[in-house]
């Protein structure tokens, strides 16, 4: 299996909402456990795994700003939420016997390691799973952009974007019966058609660094390892 796989090192991005399971808010540990099993199944194929988990299940800066909060403080709260999610995932992975490390873009040395490229690559090469937390470490950004940034820095072969749909569609498949799913699509087409699979800054970063983005449904059990081996439904976003 490992030698036939296209991607040797991937960055898997999931939004914080995935961690909620059926709950309206927060972290459902059973759901984190299921996601951890998927990640472990990928790691078992020999693929080096870096994770980025959003924070939307706990707090989004824009929502805070809409209620009158200072945007920068609100974004810092969103950033903290991503660290909480990362710690939850690390705990579950560790309990399952995997050495996993949280690398935060904002230094909090008594809580987790501080992100550096060298440290990230060192852990990956040692067979550990890394969870890149705190997004870019900066307000006004998103964890999608953080994911594209880390994928570029860590020389990942692909950015796997787990969403609630099984790829990129020409229109919203929930409201448009004529919507068709692309097997492949270019970054520029995504931007031109304003197909919002990730924010435009993240798309541009992946495009400029030649990192294919693989969009698939994280809701489908076993999807990550299936897509990793080239099966199942997904869309690959590439340069041309
Ligand atoms: N955030 C930020 N800078 C970053 C990454 C995240 O300010 O580089 C904040 C922002 O407020 C965002 C929140 O953290 O709303 C949660 O991240 P995101 O919305 O990307 O999470 P997701 O939607 O993927 O769960």
PDB file of N, CA, C and O in Angstrom, residues 24-25 31 47 49-50 52 62 65 69-71 73 124 137 153 161 175 185 191-193 196 200-201 208 218 224 240:
ATOM      1  N   UNK A  24     -24.854  20.747  19.257  1.00  0.00           N
ATOM      2  CA  UNK A  24     -24.941  22.058  18.623  1.00  0.00           C
ATOM      3  C   UNK A  24     -23.685  22.902  18.812  1.00  0.00           C
ATOM      4  O   UNK A  24     -23.507  23.953  18.196  1.00  0.00           O
ATOM      5  N   UNK A  25     -22.777  22.454  19.667  1.00  0.00           N
ATOM      6  CA  UNK A  25     -21.648  23.297  20.051  1.00  0.00           C
ATOM      7  C   UNK A  25     -20.558  22.432  20.683  1.00  0.00           C
ATOM      8  O   UNK A  25     -20.854  21.397  21.281  1.00  0.00           O
ATOM      9  N   UNK A  31     -16.922  11.646  18.634  1.00  0.00           N
ATOM     10  CA  UNK A  31     -16.666  12.077  17.254  1.00  0.00           C
ATOM     11  C   UNK A  31     -15.172  12.306  17.034  1.00  0.00           C
ATOM     12  O   UNK A  31     -14.620  11.922  15.993  1.00  0.00           O
ATOM     13  N   UNK A  47       1.692   7.051   5.426  1.00  0.00           N
ATOM     14  CA  UNK A  47       1.579   8.464   5.058  1.00  0.00           C
ATOM     15  C   UNK A  47       1.881   9.344   6.263  1.00  0.00           C
ATOM     16  O   UNK A  47       1.370   9.095   7.357  1.00  0.00           O
ATOM     17  N   UNK A  49       1.309  12.480   8.435  1.00  0.00           N
ATOM     18  CA  UNK A  49       0.068  13.229   8.617  1.00  0.00           C
ATOM     19  C   UNK A  49       0.268  14.479   9.467  1.00  0.00           C
ATOM     20  O   UNK A  49       0.668  14.409  10.628  1.00  0.00           O
ATOM     21  N   UNK A  50      -0.078  15.628   8.865  1.00  0.00           N
ATOM     22  CA  UNK A  50      -0.174  16.875   9.631  1.00  0.00           C
ATOM     23  C   UNK A  50      -1.650  17.261   9.639  1.00  0.00           C
ATOM     24  O   UNK A  50      -2.325  17.135   8.623  1.00  0.00           O
ATOM     25  N   UNK A  52      -4.744  20.151  10.622  1.00  0.00           N
ATOM     26  CA  UNK A  52      -5.182  21.484  11.048  1.00  0.00           C
ATOM     27  C   UNK A  52      -6.672  21.367  11.325  1.00  0.00           C
ATOM     28  O   UNK A  52      -7.434  20.874  10.483  1.00  0.00           O
ATOM     29  N   UNK A  62     -15.486  36.427  13.464  1.00  0.00           N
ATOM     30  CA  UNK A  62     -16.453  37.278  12.756  1.00  0.00           C
ATOM     31  C   UNK A  62     -17.779  37.358  13.521  1.00  0.00           C
ATOM     32  O   UNK A  62     -18.414  38.411  13.565  1.00  0.00           O
ATOM     33  N   UNK A  65     -17.259  39.728  16.338  1.00  0.00           N
ATOM     34  CA  UNK A  65     -17.201  41.113  15.842  1.00  0.00           C
ATOM     35  C   UNK A  65     -18.602  41.616  15.485  1.00  0.00           C
ATOM     36  O   UNK A  65     -18.937  42.779  15.719  1.00  0.00           O
ATOM     37  N   UNK A  69     -17.851  42.971  19.389  1.00  0.00           N
ATOM     38  CA  UNK A  69     -16.503  42.779  19.951  1.00  0.00           C
ATOM     39  C   UNK A  69     -15.452  43.383  19.040  1.00  0.00           C
ATOM     40  O   UNK A  69     -15.641  43.459  17.825  1.00  0.00           O
ATOM     41  N   UNK A  70     -14.342  43.728  19.631  1.00  0.00           N
ATOM     42  CA  UNK A  70     -13.194  44.131  18.833  1.00  0.00           C
ATOM     43  C   UNK A  70     -12.757  42.919  17.992  1.00  0.00           C
ATOM     44  O   UNK A  70     -12.601  41.816  18.527  1.00  0.00           O
ATOM     45  N   UNK A  71     -12.569  43.108  16.688  1.00  0.00           N
ATOM     46  CA  UNK A  71     -12.293  41.990  15.782  1.00  0.00           C
ATOM     47  C   UNK A  71     -11.013  41.237  16.151  1.00  0.00           C
ATOM     48  O   UNK A  71     -10.957  40.003  16.106  1.00  0.00           O
ATOM     49  N   UNK A  73      -9.488  40.954  19.087  1.00  0.00           N
ATOM     50  CA  UNK A  73      -9.691  40.128  20.292  1.00  0.00           C
ATOM     51  C   UNK A  73     -10.559  38.921  19.966  1.00  0.00           C
ATOM     52  O   UNK A  73     -10.311  37.804  20.448  1.00  0.00           O
ATOM     53  N   UNK A 124       7.290  14.672  11.925  1.00  0.00           N
ATOM     54  CA  UNK A 124       6.709  13.881  10.826  1.00  0.00           C
ATOM     55  C   UNK A 124       7.654  12.765  10.412  1.00  0.00           C
ATOM     56  O   UNK A 124       7.236  11.621  10.218  1.00  0.00           O
ATOM     57  N   UNK A 137      -1.711  32.203  13.443  1.00  0.00           N
ATOM     58  CA  UNK A 137      -1.295  32.965  14.622  1.00  0.00           C
ATOM     59  C   UNK A 137      -1.702  34.421  14.529  1.00  0.00           C
ATOM     60  O   UNK A 137      -1.420  35.206  15.439  1.00  0.00           O
ATOM     61  N   UNK A 153       4.834  25.167   3.886  1.00  0.00           N
ATOM     62  CA  UNK A 153       6.055  25.172   4.704  1.00  0.00           C
ATOM     63  C   UNK A 153       6.596  23.766   4.939  1.00  0.00           C
ATOM     64  O   UNK A 153       7.807  23.550   4.963  1.00  0.00           O
ATOM     65  N   UNK A 161      -8.855  18.531   2.132  1.00  0.00           N
ATOM     66  CA  UNK A 161      -9.848  19.394   2.770  1.00  0.00           C
ATOM     67  C   UNK A 161     -11.129  18.579   2.973  1.00  0.00           C
ATOM     68  O   UNK A 161     -11.867  18.294   2.015  1.00  0.00           O
ATOM     69  N   UNK A 175     -29.272  22.766  -3.347  1.00  0.00           N
ATOM     70  CA  UNK A 175     -30.374  23.578  -3.869  1.00  0.00           C
ATOM     71  C   UNK A 175     -30.514  23.503  -5.386  1.00  0.00           C
ATOM     72  O   UNK A 175     -31.552  23.867  -5.938  1.00  0.00           O
ATOM     73  N   UNK A 185     -10.428  20.338 -11.119  1.00  0.00           N
ATOM     74  CA  UNK A 185     -10.723  21.729 -11.476  1.00  0.00           C
ATOM     75  C   UNK A 185      -9.473  22.534 -11.131  1.00  0.00           C
ATOM     76  O   UNK A 185      -8.696  22.135 -10.248  1.00  0.00           O
ATOM     77  N   UNK A 191     -11.412  30.290  -8.355  1.00  0.00           N
ATOM     78  CA  UNK A 191     -11.440  31.714  -8.000  1.00  0.00           C
ATOM     79  C   UNK A 191     -12.375  32.475  -8.940  1.00  0.00           C
ATOM     80  O   UNK A 191     -13.196  33.278  -8.499  1.00  0.00           O
ATOM     81  N   UNK A 192     -12.279  32.185 -10.258  1.00  0.00           N
ATOM     82  CA  UNK A 192     -13.103  32.904 -11.240  1.00  0.00           C
ATOM     83  C   UNK A 192     -14.591  32.651 -11.005  1.00  0.00           C
ATOM     84  O   UNK A 192     -15.414  33.566 -11.129  1.00  0.00           O
ATOM     85  N   UNK A 193     -14.932  31.412 -10.669  1.00  0.00           N
ATOM     86  CA  UNK A 193     -16.350  31.069 -10.471  1.00  0.00           C
ATOM     87  C   UNK A 193     -16.804  31.302  -9.029  1.00  0.00           C
ATOM     88  O   UNK A 193     -17.954  31.030  -8.688  1.00  0.00           O
ATOM     89  N   UNK A 196     -16.767  28.593  -3.346  1.00  0.00           N
ATOM     90  CA  UNK A 196     -16.155  28.840  -2.043  1.00  0.00           C
ATOM     91  C   UNK A 196     -15.859  27.557  -1.258  1.00  0.00           C
ATOM     92  O   UNK A 196     -16.507  27.261  -0.273  1.00  0.00           O
ATOM     93  N   UNK A 200     -10.387  32.616  -0.459  1.00  0.00           N
ATOM     94  CA  UNK A 200      -9.521  32.887  -1.613  1.00  0.00           C
ATOM     95  C   UNK A 200      -8.036  32.994  -1.265  1.00  0.00           C
ATOM     96  O   UNK A 200      -7.185  32.592  -2.068  1.00  0.00           O
ATOM     97  N   UNK A 201      -7.729  33.486  -0.071  1.00  0.00           N
ATOM     98  CA  UNK A 201      -6.308  33.588   0.316  1.00  0.00           C
ATOM     99  C   UNK A 201      -5.679  32.193   0.386  1.00  0.00           C
ATOM    100  O   UNK A 201      -4.537  31.986  -0.053  1.00  0.00           O
ATOM    101  N   UNK A 208      -0.127  29.072  -5.693  1.00  0.00           N
ATOM    102  CA  UNK A 208       1.203  29.635  -5.926  1.00  0.00           C
ATOM    103  C   UNK A 208       2.309  28.690  -5.489  1.00  0.00           C
ATOM    104  O   UNK A 208       3.454  28.815  -5.924  1.00  0.00           O
ATOM    105  N   UNK A 218     -15.809  14.449   4.676  1.00  0.00           N
ATOM    106  CA  UNK A 218     -15.270  13.872   5.915  1.00  0.00           C
ATOM    107  C   UNK A 218     -16.378  13.166   6.696  1.00  0.00           C
ATOM    108  O   UNK A 218     -16.129  12.421   7.630  1.00  0.00           O
ATOM    109  N   UNK A 224     -11.199   9.229   4.454  1.00  0.00           N
ATOM    110  CA  UNK A 224      -9.846   9.794   4.309  1.00  0.00           C
ATOM    111  C   UNK A 224      -8.896   8.763   3.701  1.00  0.00           C
ATOM    112  O   UNK A 224      -8.204   9.043   2.720  1.00  0.00           O
ATOM    113  N   UNK A 240      -3.477  23.500 -13.327  1.00  0.00           N
ATOM    114  CA  UNK A 240      -4.014  23.760 -14.680  1.00  0.00           C
ATOM    115  C   UNK A 240      -5.364  23.103 -14.897  1.00  0.00           C
ATOM    116  O   UNK A 240      -5.644  22.098 -14.316  1.00  0.00           O
TER     117      UNK A 240
END
